[in-house]
mmCIF file of C-alpha atoms in Angstrom:
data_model
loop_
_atom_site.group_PDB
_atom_site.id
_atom_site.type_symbol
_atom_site.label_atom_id
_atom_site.label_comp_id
_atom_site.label_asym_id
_atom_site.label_seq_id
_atom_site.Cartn_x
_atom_site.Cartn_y
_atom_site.Cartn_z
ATOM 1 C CA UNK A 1 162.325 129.188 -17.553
ATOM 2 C CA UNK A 2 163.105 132.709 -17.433
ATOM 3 C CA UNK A 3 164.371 135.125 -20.146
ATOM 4 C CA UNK A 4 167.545 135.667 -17.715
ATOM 5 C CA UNK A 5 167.960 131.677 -17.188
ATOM 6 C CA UNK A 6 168.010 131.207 -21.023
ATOM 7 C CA UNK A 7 170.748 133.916 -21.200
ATOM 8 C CA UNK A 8 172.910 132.219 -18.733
ATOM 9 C CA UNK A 9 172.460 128.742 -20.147
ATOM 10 C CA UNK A 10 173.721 130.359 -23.238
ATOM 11 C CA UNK A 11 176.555 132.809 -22.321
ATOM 12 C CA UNK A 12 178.170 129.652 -20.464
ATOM 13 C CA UNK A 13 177.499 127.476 -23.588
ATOM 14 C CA UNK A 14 180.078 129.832 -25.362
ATOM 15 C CA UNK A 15 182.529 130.089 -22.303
ATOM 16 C CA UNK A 16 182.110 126.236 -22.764
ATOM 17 C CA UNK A 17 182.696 126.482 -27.007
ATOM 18 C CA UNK A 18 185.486 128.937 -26.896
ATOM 19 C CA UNK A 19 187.647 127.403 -23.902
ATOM 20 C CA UNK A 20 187.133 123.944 -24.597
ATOM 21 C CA UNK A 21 188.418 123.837 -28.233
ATOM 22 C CA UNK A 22 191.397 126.064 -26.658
ATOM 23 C CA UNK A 23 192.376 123.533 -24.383
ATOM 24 C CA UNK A 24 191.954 120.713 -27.425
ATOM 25 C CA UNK A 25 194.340 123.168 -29.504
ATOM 26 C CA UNK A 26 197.030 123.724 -26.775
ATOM 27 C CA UNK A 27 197.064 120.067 -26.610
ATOM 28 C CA UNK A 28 197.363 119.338 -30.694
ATOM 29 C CA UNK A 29 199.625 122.267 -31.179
ATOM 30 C CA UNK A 30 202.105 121.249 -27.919
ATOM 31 C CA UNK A 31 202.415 117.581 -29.721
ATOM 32 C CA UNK A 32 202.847 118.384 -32.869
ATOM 33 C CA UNK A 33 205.705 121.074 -31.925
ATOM 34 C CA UNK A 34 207.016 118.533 -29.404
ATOM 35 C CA UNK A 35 206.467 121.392 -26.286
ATOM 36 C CA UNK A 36 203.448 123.105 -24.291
ATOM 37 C CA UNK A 37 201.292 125.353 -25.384
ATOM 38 C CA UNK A 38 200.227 126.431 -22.322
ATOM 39 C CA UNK A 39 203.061 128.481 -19.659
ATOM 40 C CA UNK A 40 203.951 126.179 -16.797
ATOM 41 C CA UNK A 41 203.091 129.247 -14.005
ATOM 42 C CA UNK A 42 199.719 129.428 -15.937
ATOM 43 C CA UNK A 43 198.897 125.781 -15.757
ATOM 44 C CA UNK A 44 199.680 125.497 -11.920
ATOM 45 C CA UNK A 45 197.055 127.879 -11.167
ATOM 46 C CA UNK A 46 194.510 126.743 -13.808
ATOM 47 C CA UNK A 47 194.654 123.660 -13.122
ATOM 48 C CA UNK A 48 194.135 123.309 -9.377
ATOM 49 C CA UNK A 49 191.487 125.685 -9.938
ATOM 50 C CA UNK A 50 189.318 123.168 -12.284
ATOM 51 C CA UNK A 51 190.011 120.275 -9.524
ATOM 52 C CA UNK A 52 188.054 122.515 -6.709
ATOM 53 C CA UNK A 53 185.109 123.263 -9.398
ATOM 54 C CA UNK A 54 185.191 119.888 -11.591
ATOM 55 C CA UNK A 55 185.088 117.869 -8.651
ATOM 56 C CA UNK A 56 182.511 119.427 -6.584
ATOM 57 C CA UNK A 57 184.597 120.278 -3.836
ATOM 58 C CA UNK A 58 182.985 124.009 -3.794
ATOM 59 C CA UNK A 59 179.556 124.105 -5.930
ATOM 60 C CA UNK A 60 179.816 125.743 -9.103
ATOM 61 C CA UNK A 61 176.473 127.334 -8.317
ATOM 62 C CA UNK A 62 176.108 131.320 -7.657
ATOM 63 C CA UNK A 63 173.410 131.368 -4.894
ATOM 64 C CA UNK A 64 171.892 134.235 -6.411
ATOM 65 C CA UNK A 65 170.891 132.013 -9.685
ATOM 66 C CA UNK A 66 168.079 129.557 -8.224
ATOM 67 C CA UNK A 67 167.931 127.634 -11.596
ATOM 68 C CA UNK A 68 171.209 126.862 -11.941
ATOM 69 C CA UNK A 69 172.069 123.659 -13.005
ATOM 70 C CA UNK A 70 174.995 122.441 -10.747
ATOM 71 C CA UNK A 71 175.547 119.028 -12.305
ATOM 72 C CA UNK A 72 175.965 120.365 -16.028
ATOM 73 C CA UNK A 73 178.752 123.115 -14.794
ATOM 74 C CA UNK A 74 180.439 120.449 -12.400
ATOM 75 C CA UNK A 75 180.740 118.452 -15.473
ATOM 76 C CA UNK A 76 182.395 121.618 -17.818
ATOM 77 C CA UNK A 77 184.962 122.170 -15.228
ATOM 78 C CA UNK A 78 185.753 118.416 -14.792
ATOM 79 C CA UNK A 79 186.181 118.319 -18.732
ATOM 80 C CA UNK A 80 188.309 121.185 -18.545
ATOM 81 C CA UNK A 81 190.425 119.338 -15.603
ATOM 82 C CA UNK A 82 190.330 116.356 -17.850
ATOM 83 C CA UNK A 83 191.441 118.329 -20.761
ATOM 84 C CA UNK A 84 194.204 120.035 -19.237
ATOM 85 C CA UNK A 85 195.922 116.982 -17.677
ATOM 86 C CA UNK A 86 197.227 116.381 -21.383
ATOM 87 C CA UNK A 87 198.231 120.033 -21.008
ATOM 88 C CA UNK A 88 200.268 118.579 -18.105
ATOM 89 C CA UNK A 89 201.778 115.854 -19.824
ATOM 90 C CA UNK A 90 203.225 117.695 -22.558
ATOM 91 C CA UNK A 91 205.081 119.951 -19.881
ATOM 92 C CA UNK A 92 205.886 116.608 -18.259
ATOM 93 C CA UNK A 93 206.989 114.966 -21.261
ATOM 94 C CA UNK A 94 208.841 118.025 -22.962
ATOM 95 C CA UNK A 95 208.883 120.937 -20.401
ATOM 96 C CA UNK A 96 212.662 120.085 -18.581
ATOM 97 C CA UNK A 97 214.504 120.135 -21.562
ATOM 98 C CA UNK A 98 213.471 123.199 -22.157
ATOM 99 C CA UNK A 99 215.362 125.126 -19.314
ATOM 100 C CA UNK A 100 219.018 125.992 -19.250
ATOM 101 C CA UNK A 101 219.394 126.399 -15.219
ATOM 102 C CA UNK A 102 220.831 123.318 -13.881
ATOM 103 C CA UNK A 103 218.516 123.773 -10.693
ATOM 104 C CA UNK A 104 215.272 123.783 -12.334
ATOM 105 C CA UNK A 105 216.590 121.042 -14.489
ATOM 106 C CA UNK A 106 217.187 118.856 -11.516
ATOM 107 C CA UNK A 107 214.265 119.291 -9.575
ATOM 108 C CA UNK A 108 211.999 120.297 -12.535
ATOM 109 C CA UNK A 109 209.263 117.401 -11.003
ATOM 110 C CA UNK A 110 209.631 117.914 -7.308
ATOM 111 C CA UNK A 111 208.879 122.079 -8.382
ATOM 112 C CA UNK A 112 205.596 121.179 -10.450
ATOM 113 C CA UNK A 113 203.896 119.045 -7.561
ATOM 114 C CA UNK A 114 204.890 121.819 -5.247
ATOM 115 C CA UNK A 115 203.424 124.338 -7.110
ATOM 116 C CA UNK A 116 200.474 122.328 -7.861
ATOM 117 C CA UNK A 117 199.863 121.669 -4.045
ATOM 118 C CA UNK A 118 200.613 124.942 -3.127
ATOM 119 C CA UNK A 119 198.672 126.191 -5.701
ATOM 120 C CA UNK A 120 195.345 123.863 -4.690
ATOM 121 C CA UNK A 121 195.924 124.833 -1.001
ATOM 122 C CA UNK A 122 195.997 128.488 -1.390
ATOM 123 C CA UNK A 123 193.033 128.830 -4.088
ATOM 124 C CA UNK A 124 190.594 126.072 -2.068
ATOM 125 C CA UNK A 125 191.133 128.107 1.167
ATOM 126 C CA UNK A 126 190.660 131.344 -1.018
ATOM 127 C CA UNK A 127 187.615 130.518 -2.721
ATOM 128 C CA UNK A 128 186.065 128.898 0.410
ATOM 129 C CA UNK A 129 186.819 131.962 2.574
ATOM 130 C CA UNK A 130 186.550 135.242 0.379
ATOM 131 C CA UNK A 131 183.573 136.628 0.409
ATOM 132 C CA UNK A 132 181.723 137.889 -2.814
ATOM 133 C CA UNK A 133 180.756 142.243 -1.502
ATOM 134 C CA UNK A 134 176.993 142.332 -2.378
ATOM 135 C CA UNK A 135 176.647 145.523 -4.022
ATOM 136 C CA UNK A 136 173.270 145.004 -5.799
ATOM 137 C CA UNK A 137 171.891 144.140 -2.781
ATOM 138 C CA UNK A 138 170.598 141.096 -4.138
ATOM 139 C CA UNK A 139 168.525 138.951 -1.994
ATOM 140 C CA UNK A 140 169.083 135.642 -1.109
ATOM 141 C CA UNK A 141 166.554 133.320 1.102
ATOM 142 C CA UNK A 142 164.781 136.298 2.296
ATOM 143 C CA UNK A 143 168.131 137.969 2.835
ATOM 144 C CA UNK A 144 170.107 140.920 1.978
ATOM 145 C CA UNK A 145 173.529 139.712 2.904
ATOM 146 C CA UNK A 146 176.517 141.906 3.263
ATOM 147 C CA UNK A 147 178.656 139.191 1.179
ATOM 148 C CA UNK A 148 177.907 136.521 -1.241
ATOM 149 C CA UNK A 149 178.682 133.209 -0.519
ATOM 150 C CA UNK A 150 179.473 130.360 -3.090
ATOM 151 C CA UNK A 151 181.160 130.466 -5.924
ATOM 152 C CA UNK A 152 181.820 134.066 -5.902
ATOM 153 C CA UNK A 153 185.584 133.393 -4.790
ATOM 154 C CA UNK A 154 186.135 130.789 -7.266
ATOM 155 C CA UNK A 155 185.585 134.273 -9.779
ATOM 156 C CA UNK A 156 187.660 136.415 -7.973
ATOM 157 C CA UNK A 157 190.693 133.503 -8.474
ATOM 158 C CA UNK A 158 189.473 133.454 -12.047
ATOM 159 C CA UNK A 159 189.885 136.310 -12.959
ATOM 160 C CA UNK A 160 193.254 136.608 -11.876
ATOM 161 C CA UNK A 161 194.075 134.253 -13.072
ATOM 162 C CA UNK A 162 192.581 134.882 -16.302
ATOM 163 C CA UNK A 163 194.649 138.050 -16.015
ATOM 164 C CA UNK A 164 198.012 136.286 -15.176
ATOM 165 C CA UNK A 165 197.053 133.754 -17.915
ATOM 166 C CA UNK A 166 197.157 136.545 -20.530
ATOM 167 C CA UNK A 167 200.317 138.171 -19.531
ATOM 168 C CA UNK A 168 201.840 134.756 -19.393
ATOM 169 C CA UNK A 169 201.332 133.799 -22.797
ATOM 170 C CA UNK A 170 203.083 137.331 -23.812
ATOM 171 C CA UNK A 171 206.015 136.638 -22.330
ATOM 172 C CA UNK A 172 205.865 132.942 -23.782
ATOM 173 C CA UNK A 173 205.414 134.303 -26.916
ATOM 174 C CA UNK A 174 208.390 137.190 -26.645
ATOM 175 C CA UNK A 175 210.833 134.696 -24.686
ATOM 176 C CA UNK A 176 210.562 131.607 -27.485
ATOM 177 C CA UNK A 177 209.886 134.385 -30.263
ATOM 178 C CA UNK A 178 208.540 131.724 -32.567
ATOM 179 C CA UNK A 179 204.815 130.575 -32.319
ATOM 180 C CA UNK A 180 205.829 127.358 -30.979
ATOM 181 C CA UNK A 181 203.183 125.130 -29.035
ATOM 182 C CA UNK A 182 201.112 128.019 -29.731
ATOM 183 C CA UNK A 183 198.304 129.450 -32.396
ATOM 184 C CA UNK A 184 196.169 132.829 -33.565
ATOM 185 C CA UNK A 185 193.087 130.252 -33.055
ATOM 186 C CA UNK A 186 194.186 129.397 -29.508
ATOM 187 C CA UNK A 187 194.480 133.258 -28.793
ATOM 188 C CA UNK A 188 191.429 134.392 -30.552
ATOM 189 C CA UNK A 189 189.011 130.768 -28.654
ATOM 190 C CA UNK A 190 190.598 131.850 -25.389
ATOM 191 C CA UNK A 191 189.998 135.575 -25.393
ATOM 192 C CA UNK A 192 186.303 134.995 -26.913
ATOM 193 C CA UNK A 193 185.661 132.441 -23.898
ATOM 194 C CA UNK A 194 186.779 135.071 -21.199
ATOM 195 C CA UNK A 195 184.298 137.650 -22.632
ATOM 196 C CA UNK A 196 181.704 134.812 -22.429
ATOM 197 C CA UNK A 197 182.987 134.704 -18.451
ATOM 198 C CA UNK A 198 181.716 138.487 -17.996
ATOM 199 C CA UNK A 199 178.861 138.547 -19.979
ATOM 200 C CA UNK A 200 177.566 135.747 -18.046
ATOM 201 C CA UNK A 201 178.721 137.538 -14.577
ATOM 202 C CA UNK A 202 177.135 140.601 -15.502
ATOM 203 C CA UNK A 203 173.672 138.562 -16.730
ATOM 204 C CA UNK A 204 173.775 137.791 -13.000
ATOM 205 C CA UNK A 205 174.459 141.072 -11.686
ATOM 206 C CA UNK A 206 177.370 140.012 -10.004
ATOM 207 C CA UNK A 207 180.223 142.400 -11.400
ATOM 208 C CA UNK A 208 182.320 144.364 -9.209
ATOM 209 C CA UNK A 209 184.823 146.991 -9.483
ATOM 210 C CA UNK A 210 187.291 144.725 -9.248
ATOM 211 C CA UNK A 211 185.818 142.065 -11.668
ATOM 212 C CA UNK A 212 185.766 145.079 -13.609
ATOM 213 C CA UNK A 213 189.069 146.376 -13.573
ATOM 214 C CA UNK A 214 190.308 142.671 -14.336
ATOM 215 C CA UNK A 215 188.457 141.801 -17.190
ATOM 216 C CA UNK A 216 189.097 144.780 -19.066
ATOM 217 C CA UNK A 217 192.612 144.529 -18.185
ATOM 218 C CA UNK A 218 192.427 140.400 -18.747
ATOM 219 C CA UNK A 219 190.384 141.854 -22.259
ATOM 220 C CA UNK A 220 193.662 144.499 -23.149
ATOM 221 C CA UNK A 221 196.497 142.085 -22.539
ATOM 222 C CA UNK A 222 194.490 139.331 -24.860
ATOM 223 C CA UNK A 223 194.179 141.735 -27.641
ATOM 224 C CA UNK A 224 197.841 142.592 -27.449
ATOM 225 C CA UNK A 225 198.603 138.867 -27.587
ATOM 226 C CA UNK A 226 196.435 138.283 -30.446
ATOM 227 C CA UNK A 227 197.666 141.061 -32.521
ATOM 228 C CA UNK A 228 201.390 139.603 -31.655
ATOM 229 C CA UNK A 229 200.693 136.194 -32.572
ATOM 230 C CA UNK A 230 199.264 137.212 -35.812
ATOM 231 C CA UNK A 231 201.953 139.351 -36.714
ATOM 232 C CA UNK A 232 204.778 136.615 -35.718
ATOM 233 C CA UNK A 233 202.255 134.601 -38.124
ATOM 234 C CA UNK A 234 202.990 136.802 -41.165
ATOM 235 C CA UNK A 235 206.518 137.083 -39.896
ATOM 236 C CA UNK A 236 207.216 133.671 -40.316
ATOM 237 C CA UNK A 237 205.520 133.237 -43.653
ATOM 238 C CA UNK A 238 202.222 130.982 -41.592
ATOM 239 C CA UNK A 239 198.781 131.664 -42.428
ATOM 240 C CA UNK A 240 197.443 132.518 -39.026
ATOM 241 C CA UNK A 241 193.808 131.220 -40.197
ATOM 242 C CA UNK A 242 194.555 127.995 -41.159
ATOM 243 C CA UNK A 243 197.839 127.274 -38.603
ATOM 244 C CA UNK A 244 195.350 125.095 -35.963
#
């Protein structure tokens, strides 16, 4: 195995340990509060997302990383797709009654399979079609392509959505001001497993100004959402450290 391999097998470990136990909080905190943890717009682009990977639809598999172990990161995104179908059900099961507009109240379930459709159609045809600029001029079979195949669109989408994810979770946080369905620990696991994303990207040398630009945007808007969340914490007289 070599020193790089070892590095990637354990930068996605701690994507794995950070974003996992997220998921497993969003879940506890959106029964116990009787809502979801996670924003609806969020969840119809995460969502989809971990169908295309967790299924195999599109390999998980960078071409450039010959020792990569496609069936263990198949299996992270499917228990990340398994995971967040209880995010799904607590929107199901509590996310109507929490709108005041009689039209999204009405057709609450005919929007969320919409958007979920929508959502798989545009990412699958996004990831399967965008193609990753290779910058480093890595090589791949005896090749110096002009674009990287793969999984490089899957991180384009994820990163965006990683973005849109943190942004998101403000406004959830500003429009219910109350730290219902949600946590410091969720904030703090989630931001922690996005910086795992990048350091594994740039382990593989596949960063680009854009990847760039979105993590340490993604990074700045997860900060500002931690700090908030502990501060509505102390606000409400909760012990940020031991609210789970």
């Amino acid at each position: 195995m070599e020193n790089r391999d070892l590095w990637l097998y354990v930068t996605y470990g701690f994507l794995a340990i950070f974003w996992l136990p997220a998921y497993i909080l969003i879940i506890r905190r959106g029964f116990l509060d009787k809502s979801y943890g996670m924003p609806i717009v969020a969840m119809l682009g995460n969502w989809p997302w971990e169908w295309i990977f967790g299924l195999n639809m599109v390999s998980a598999c960078p071409l450039v990383w010959d020792a990569c172990p496609a069936r263990l990161l198949q299996w992270a995104n499917f228990a990340s797709m398994f995971l967040d179908g209880f995010i799904v059900y607590t929107i199901i099961k509590f996310g109507r009654d929490k709108f005041s507009n009689p039209f999204i109240k009405k057709y609450f379930y005919p929007i969320l399979i919409f958007g979920l459709i929508a959502s798989f159609a545009i990412q699958y045809t996004f990831i399967t079609e965008v193609g990753f600029p290779n910058i480093h001029q890595l090589t791949v079979n005896g090749q110096v392509p002009l674009f990287l195949a793969g999984d490089e669109g899957g991180s384009y989408s994820a990163y965006i959505l990683t973005f849109l994810m943190g942004v998101l979770f403000i406004f959830m946080l500003t429009e219910r001001n109350s730290l219902e369905g949600q946590s410091f620990w969720i904030a703090l696991t989630m931001m922690l497993g996005n910086v795992a994303a990048f350091v594994f990207l740039a382990i593989l040398n596949e960063l680009s100004p854009l990847l760039n630009v979105l993590f340490y945007l993604t990074l700045f808007v997860n900060i500002v959402y931690c700090v908030m969340i502990y501060r509505k914490s102390l606000e409400l007289g909760v012990n940020p450290w031991t609210r789970f």
